[in-house]
Coordinates of C-alpha atoms in Angstrom, one line a residue:
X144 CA 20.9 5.1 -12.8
X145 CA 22.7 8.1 -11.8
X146 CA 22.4 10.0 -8.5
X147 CA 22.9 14.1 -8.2
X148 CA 26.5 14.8 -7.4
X149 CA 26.9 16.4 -3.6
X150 CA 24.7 13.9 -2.5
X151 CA 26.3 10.9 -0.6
X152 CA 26.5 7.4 -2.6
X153 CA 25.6 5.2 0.5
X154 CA 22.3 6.0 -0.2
X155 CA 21.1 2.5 0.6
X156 CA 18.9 1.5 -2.7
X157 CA 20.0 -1.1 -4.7
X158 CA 19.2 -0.2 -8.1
X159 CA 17.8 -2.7 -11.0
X160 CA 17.0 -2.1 -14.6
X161 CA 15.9 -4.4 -16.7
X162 CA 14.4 -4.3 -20.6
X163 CA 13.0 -6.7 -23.1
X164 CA 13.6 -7.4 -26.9
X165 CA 10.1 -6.8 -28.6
X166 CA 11.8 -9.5 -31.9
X167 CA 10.6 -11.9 -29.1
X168 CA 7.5 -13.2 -27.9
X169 CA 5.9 -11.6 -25.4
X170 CA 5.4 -14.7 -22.7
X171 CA 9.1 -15.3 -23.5
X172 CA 10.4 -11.7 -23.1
X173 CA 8.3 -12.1 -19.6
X174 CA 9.8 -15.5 -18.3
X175 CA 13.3 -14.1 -19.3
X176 CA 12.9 -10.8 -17.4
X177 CA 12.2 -13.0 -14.2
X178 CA 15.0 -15.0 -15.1
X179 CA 17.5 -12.1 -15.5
X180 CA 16.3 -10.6 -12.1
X181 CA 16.8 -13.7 -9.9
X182 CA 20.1 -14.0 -11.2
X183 CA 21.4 -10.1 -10.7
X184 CA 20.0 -10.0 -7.2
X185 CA 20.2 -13.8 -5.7
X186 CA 21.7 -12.5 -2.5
X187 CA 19.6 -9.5 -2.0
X188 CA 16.7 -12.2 -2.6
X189 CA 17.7 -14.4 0.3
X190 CA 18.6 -12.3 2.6
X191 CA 15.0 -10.5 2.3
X192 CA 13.8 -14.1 2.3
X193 CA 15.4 -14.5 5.6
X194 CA 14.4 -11.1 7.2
X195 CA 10.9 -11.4 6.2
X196 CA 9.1 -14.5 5.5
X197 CA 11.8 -17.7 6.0
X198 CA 8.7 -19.0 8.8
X199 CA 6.1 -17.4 7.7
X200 CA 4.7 -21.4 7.1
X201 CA 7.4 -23.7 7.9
X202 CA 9.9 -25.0 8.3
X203 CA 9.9 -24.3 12.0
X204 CA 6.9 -22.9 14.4
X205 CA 4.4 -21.7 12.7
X206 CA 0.0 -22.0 12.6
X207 CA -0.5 -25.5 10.5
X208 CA -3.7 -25.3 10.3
X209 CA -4.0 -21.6 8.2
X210 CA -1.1 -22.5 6.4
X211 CA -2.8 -25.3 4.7
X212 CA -6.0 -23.2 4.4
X213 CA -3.7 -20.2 2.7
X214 CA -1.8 -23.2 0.7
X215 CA -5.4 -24.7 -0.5
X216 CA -6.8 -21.2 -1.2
X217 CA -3.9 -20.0 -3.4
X218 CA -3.4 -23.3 -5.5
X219 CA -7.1 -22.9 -5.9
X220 CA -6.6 -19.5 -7.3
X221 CA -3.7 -20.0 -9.7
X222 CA -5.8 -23.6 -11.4
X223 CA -8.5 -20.8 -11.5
X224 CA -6.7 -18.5 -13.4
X225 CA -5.2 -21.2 -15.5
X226 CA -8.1 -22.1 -16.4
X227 CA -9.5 -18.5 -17.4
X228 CA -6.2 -17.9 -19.4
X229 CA -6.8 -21.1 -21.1
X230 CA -10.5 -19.9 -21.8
X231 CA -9.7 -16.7 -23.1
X232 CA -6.9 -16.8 -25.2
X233 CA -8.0 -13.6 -27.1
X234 CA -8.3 -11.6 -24.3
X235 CA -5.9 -8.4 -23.3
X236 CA -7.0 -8.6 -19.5
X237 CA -5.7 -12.5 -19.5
X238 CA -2.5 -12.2 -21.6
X239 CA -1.0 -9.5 -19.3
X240 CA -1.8 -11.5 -16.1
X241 CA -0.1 -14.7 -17.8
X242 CA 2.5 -12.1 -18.9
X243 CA 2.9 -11.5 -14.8
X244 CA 3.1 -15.2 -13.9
X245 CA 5.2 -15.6 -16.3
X246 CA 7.6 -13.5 -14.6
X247 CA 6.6 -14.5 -11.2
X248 CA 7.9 -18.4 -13.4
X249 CA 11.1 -17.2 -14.3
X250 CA 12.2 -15.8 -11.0
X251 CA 11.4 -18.7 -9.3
X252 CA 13.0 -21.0 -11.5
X253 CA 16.0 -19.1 -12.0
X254 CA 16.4 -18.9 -8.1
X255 CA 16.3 -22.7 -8.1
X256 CA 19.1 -23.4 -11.4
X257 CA 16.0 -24.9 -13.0
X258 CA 15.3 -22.4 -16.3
X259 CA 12.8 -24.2 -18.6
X260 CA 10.4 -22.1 -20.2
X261 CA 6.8 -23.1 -19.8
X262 CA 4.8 -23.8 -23.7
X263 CA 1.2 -24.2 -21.5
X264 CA 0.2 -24.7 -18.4
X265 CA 2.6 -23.9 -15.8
X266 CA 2.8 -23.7 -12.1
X267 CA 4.1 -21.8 -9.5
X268 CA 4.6 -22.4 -5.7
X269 CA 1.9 -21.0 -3.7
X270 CA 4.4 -20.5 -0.7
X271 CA 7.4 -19.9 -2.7
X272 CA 8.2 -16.3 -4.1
X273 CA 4.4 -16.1 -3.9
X274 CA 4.9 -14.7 -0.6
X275 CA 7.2 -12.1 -1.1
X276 CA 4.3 -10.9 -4.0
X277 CA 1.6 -11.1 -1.6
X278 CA 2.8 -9.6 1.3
X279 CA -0.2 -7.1 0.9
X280 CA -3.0 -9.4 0.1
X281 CA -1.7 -11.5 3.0
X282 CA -3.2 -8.7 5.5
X283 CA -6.6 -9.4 4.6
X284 CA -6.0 -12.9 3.8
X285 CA -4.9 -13.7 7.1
X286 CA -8.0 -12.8 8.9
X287 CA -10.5 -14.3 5.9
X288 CA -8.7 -17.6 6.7
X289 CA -9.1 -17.2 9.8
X290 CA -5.4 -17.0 11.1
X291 CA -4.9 -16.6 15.0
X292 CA -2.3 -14.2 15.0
X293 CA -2.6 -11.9 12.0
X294 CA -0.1 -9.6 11.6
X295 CA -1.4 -6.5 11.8
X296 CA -2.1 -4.6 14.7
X297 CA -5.4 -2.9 15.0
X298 CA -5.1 1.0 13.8
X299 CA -1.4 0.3 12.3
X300 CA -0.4 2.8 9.4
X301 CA 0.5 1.9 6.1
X302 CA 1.6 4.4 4.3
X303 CA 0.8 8.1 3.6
X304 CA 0.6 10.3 0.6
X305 CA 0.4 14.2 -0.9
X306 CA -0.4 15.0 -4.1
X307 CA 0.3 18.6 -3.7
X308 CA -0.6 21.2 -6.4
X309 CA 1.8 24.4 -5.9
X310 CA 0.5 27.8 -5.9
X311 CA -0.2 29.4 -9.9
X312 CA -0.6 26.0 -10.7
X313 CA 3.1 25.8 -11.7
X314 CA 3.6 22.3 -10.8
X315 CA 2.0 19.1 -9.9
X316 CA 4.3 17.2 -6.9
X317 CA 3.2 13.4 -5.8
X318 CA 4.9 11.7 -2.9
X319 CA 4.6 8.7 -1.0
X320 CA 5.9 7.1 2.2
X321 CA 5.8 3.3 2.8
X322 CA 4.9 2.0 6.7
X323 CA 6.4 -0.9 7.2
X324 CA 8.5 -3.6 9.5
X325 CA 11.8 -2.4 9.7
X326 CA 13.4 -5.8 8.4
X327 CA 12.0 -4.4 5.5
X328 CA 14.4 -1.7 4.8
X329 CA 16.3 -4.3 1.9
X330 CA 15.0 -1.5 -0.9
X331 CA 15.4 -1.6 -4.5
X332 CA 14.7 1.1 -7.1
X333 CA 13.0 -0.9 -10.3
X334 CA 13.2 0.2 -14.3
X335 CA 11.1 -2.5 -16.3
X336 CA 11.3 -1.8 -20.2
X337 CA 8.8 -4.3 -21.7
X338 CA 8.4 -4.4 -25.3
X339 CA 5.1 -6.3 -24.3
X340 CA 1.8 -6.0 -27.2
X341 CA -1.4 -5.9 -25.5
X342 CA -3.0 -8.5 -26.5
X343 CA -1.4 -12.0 -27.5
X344 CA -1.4 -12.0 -31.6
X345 CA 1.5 -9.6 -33.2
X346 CA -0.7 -6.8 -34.4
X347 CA -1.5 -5.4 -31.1
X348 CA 0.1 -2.2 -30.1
X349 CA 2.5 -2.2 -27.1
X350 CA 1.2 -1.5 -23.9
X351 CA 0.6 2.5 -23.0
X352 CA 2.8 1.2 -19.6
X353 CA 5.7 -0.7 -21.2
X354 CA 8.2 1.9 -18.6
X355 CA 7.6 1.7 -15.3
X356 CA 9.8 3.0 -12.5
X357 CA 9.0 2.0 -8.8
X358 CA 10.1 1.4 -5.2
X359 CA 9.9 -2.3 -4.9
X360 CA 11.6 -4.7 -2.8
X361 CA 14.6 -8.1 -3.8
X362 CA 12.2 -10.6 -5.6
X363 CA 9.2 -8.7 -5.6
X364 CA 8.3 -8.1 -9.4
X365 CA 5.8 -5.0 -8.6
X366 CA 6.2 -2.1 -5.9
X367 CA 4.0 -3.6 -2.8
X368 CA 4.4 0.0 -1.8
X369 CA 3.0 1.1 -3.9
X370 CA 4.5 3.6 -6.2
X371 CA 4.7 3.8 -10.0
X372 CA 5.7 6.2 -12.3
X373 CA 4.5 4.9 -16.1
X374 CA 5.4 6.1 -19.4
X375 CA 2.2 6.5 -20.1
X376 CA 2.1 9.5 -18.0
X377 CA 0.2 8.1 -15.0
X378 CA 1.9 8.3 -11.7
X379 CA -0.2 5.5 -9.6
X380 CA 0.0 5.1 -6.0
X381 CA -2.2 4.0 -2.9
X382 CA -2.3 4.1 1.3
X383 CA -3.8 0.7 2.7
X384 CA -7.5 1.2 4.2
X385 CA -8.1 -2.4 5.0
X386 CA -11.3 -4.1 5.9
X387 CA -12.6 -4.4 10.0
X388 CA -15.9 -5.7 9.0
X389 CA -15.7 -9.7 9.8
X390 CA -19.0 -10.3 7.5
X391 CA -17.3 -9.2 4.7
X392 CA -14.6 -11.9 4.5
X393 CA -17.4 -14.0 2.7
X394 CA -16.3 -12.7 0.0
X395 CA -12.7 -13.6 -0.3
X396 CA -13.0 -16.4 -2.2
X397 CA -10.4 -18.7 -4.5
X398 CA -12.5 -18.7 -7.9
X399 CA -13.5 -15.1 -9.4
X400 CA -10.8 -13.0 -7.9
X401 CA -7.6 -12.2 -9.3
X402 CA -5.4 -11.0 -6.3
X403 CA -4.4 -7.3 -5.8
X404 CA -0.9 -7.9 -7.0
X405 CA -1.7 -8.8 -10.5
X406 CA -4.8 -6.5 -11.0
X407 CA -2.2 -3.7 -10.0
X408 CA 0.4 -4.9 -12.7
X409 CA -2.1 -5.0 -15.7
X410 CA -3.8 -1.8 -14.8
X411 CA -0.4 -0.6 -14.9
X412 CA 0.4 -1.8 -18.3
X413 CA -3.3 -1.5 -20.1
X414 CA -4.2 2.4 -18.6
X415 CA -4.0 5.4 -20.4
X416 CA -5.8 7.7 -18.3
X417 CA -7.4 7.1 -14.4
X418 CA -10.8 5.9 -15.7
X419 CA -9.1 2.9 -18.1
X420 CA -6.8 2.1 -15.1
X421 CA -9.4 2.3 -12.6
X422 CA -11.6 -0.1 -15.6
X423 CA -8.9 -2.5 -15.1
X424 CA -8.1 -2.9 -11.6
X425 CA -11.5 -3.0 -10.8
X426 CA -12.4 -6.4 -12.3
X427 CA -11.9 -9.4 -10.2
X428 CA -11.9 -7.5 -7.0
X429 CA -10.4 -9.8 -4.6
X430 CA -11.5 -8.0 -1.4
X431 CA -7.6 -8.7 -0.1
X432 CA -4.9 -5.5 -0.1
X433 CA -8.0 -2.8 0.5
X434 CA -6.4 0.3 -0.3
X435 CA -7.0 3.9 -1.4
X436 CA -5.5 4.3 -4.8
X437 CA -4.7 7.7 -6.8
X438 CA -4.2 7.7 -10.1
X439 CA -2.9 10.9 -11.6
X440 CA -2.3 11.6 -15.0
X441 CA 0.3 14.4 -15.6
X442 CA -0.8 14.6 -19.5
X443 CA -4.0 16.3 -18.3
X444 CA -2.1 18.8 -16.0
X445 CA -0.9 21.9 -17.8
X446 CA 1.0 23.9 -15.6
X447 CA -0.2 27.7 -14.9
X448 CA -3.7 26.8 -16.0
X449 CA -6.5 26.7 -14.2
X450 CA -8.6 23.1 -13.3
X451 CA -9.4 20.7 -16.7
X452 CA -12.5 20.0 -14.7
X453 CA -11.4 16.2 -14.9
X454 CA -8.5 13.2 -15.5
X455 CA -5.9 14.8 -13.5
X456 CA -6.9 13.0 -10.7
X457 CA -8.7 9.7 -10.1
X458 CA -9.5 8.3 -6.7
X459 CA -10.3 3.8 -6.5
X460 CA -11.3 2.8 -3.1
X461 CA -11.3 -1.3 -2.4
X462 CA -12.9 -3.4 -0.1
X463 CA -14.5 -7.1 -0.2
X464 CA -17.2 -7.1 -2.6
X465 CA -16.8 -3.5 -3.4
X466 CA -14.9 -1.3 -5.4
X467 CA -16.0 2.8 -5.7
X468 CA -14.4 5.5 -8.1
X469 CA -14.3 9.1 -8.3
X470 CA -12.7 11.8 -10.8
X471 CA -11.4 14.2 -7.8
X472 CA -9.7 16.7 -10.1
X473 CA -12.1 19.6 -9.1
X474 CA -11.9 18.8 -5.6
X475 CA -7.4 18.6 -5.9
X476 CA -7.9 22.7 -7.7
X477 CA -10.2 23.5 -5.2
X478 CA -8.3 23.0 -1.6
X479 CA -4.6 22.4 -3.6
X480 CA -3.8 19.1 -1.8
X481 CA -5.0 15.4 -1.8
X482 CA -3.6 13.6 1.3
X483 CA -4.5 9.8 1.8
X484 CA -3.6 7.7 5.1
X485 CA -5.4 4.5 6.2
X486 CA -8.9 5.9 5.9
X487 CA -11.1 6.1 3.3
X488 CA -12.2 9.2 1.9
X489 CA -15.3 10.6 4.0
X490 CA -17.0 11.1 0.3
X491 CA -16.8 7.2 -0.5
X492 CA -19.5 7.3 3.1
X493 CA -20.2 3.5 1.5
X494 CA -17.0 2.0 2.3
X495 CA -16.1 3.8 5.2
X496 CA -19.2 2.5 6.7
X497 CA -19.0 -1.0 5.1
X498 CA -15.3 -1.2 6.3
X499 CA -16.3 -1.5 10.1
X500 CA -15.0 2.3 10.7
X501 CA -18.1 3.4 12.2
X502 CA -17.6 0.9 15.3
X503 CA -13.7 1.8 16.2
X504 CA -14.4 6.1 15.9
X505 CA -17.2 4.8 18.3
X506 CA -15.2 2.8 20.7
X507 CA -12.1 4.6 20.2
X508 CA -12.8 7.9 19.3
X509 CA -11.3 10.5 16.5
X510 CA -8.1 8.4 16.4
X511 CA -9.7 6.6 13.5
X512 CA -11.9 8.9 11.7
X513 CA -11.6 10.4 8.5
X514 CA -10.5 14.1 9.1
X515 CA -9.6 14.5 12.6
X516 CA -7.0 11.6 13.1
X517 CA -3.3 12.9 14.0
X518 CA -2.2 12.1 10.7
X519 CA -5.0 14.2 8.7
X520 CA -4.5 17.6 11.2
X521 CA -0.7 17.4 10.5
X522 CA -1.5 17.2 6.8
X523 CA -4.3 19.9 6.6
X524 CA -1.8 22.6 9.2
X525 CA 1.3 21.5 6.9
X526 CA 0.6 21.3 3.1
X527 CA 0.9 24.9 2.8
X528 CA 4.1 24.7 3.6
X529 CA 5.0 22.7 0.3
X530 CA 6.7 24.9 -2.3
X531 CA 9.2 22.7 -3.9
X532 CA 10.6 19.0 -4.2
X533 CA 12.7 19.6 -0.9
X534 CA 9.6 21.0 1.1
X535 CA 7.8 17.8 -0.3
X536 CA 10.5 15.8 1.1
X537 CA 10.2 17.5 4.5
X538 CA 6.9 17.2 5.1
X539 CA 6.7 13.9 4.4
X540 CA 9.6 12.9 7.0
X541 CA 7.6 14.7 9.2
X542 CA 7.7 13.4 12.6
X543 CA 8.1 16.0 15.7
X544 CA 5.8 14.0 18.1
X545 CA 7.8 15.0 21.5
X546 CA 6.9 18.5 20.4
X547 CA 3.8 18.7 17.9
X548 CA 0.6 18.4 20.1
X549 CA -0.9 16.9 17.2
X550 CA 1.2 14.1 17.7
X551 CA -0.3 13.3 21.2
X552 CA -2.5 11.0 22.5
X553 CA -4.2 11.8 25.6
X554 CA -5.5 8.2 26.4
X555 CA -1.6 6.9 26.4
X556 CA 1.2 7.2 28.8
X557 CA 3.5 8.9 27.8
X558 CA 0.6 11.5 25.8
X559 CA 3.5 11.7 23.1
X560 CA 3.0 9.2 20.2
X561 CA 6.1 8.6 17.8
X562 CA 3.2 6.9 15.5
X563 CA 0.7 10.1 15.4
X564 CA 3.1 11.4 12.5
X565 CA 3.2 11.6 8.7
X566 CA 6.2 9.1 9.4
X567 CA 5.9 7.0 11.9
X568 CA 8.5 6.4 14.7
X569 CA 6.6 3.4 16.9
X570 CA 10.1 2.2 17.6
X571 CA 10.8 5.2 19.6
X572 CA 7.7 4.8 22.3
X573 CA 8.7 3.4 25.3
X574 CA 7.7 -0.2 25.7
X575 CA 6.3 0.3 29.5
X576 CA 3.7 2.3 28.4
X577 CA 0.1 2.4 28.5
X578 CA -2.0 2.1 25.1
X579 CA -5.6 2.2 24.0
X580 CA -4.8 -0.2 21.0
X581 CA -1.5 -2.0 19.6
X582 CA -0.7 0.6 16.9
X583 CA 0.6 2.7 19.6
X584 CA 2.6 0.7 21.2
X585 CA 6.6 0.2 21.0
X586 CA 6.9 -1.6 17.5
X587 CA 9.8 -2.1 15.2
X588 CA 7.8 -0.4 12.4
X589 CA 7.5 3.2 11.1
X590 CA 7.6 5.0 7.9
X591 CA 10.8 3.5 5.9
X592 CA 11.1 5.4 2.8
X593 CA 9.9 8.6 0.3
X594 CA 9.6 9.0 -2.8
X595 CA 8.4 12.1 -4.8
X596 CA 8.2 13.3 -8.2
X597 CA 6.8 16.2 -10.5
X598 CA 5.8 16.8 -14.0
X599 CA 9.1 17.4 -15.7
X600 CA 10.8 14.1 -13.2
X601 CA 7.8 11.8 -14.4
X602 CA 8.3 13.0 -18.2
X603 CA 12.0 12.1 -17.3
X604 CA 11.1 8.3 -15.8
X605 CA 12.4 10.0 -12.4
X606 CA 12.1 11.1 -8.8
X607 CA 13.8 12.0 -5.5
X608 CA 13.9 8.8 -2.9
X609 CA 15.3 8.4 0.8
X610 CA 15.6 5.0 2.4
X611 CA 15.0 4.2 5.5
X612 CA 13.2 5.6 9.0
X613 CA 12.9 9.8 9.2
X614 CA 15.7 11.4 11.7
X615 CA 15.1 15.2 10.9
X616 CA 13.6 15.7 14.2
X617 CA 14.0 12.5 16.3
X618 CA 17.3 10.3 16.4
X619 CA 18.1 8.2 13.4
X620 CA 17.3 4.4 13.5
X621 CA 20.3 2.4 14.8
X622 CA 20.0 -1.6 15.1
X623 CA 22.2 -2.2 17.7
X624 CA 21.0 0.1 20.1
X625 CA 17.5 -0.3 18.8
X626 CA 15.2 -3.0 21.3
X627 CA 14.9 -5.1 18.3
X628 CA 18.3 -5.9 17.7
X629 CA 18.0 -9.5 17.8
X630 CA 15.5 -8.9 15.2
X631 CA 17.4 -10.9 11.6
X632 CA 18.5 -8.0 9.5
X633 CA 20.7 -9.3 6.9
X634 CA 22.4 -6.9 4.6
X635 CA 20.7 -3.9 6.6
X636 CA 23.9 -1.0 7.8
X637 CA 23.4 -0.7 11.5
X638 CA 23.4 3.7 11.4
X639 CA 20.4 4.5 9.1
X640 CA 20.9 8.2 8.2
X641 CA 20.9 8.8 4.8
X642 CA 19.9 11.7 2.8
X643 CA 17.4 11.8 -0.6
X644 CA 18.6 10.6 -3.7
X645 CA 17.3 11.8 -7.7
X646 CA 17.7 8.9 -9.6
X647 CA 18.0 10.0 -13.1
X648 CA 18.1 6.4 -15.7
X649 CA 20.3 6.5 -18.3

């Protein structure tokens, strides 16, 4: 890709392209792209091996007996879907998911010097480069499983979006940050060029989302953020809602679900518009990665004219056992603005309730309802502001929390709250202080990225993208004088202070 000149090249991305013949078959063309990815970014792989998941289950201290409950439940799953691609050979829906473990195949065995490509069944480690693809599902898996210590903390952020229409209608913006662990921050920019059919004999057409760009991470073969721009047209992004309803983990079962991962991938690929991609992901609901998804479709968007009335906006909200949808367009023309941050929307009232919500706003207060959380105020006082990609970018490295009373919280000490922003700072609250719940406390998590694109950038495959923690207002993240410097941070500069990239493919 190329970057705008004036614009510093330690921009910290890595940056990985890679594109298919369409002479070959499509499960081949799939193996070979994982294949071709392991072997350009081996070191990047490891070291965000190391950072992030070397123990998640072995080799050293870890909880034996939900490891071999998450080890049962996934080999369950893959002989499951084995067993449906087997059964359904015809089918669209199952030849892109083998298309996806195909590539999941090829990465793995390319990792290991081991390339043979698979003619029928095949299998795939369920805690090998599994992990790094279910990073997301594992939040929800972890307490269905019944892990001990799951690792999220009650209330923690993930994520937070705008979709921001501009005044006279003259342009549709999207943005996006991720909320993550900082030993995350090994970041690579993704172009995928698939000359994939969609179905599996040769006179199917090629998929609507053959081109996808995305933020993704080393050996992670979908965003996980997630953010996608599609040549299709669709831009396709979600903020994590999760599930705090124990009665609903029933439902997270082995056989019948497809995990979040893959349904995001084919509904990716398959869509044309939100209500065939929210068709799609929809099917197999695996209850794990509960998120708020928007789908917006930039071919229904024509600048300087007033609403369509529908398809420019789609909203999918997921929990166990239950998926709800929504054409939101009239609502976007209306008010100008769509934000979206660990809460479902107060018109899906069903999964709110069915989420657990109700109890937390009742033990703990607006913190974590819908429209008066800090993170929903600072949005509703701030959108205006928005005018063009660089007030997009602003806002959404927003973080003034020693200064913004919306930022406080009046049950903590100090009331300031470097989490109670539209990106999060936790590792700047001091760790002596006094918290209602753990997503206020001192953490070595925060808002690591942004990413933000427009009509004309998304007709272009592009967008504008920062790495790593926000310093417009508070001091940049530094490892070494950070109090999780003996946190493993392979490949990671120490200074994180880089400015927004455009990354314009060639």
């Amino acid at each position: 890709p190329q970057r705008s000149p004036g614009l510093p090249s330690a921009c910290r991305w890595a940056f990985l392209e890679v594109g298919t013949n369409g002479d070959y078959d499509d499960g081949l063309q799939a193996y070979a792209a994982g294949v071709v990815e392991a072997s350009a970014s081996e070191e990047l792989i490891y070291m965000h091996w190391m950072n992030t998941v070397v123990n998640y289950c072995g080799p050293f201290e870890y909880e034996v007996g939900y490891c071999e409950r998450l080890k049962r439940f996934l080999e369950a799953n893959l002989e499951w879907m084995q067993e449906e691609m087997e059964r359904n050979k015809d089918s669209t829906y199952w030849h892109q998911v083998r298309l996806t473990l195909l590539q999941l195949k090829g990465l793995e065995d390319s990792y290991e010097g081991r390339v043979t490509f698979p003619t029928g069944r095949f299998t795939i480690k369920p805690l090998g480069f599994l992990l790094l693809q279910i990073s997301g599902d594992l939040e929800d898996l972890e307490p269905a499983l019944n892990r001990t210590k799951t690792q999220a903390a009650l209330g923690s952020g993930s994520c937070s979006a705008l979709i921001k229409l501009l005044p006279g209608h003259r342009d549709l913006l999207v943005a996006h940050n991720t909320w993550n662990s900082y030993q995350h921050m090994l970041r690579v920019i993704k172009k995928y060029w698939f000359q994939f059919r969609e179905g599996p004999q040769e006179d199917y057409p090629l998929v609507p989302g053959n081109r996808v760009i995305f933020s993704s991470y080393p050996g992670t073969i979908f965003s996980c953020d997630d953010f996608y721009v599609l040549g299709s047209g669709l831009v396709t992004l979600e903020t994590t809602i999760g599930n705090k309803n124990p009665a609903l983990w029933k439902y997270v079962q082995p056989e019948g679900c497809v995990l979040e991962w893959v349904r995001n991938v084919v509904a990716n690929r398959l869509a044309l518009d939100g209500a065939t991609w929210t068709d799609v992901f929809k099917k197999f609901n695996s209850g794990t990665y509960n998120n708020q998804w928007m789908i917006v479709d930039y071919k229904a968007f024509v600048p300087g004219r007033p609403s369509p009335g529908s398809r420019v906006l789609t909203i999918l909200e997921q929990i166990p056992s239950l998926v709800m949808v929504a054409d939101k367009t009239s609502e976007l023309y209306l008010t100008s603005y769509w934000d979206s941050y660990r809460s479902p929307d107060v018109s899906f009232e069903r999964v709110f309730n069915a989420s657990g919500l109700q109890e937390l706003v009742a033990r703990y207060g607006d913190w974590f309802s819908y429209s008066k959380n800090p993170r929903a105020q600072i949005f509703q006082r701030n959108q205006s502001r928005v005018h063009d990609l660089d007030s997009m970018v602003r806002l959404m490295r927003y973080n003034d929390f020693l200064h913004d009373p919306l930022s406080r919280c009046e049950a903590c000490v100090p009331e300031p709250n470097g989490e109670n922003a539209i990106s999060a700072r936790s590792d700047l609250n001091p760790a002596n202080g006094s918290y209602p719940f753990q997503a206020l406390h001192q953490r070595s998590h925060g808002g690591i990225d942004v990413k933000v694109t427009s009509k004309s950038l998304a007709k272009a495959m592009s967008l504008l993208a920062a790495s790593g923690p926000t310093w417009d207002q508070v001091p940049p993240f530094q490892w070494s004088t950070s109090p999780f410097r003996d946190q493993l941070h392979m490949g990671h500069p120490d200074l994180w202070k880089f400015l927004p990239i455009r990354v314009l493919w060639d």
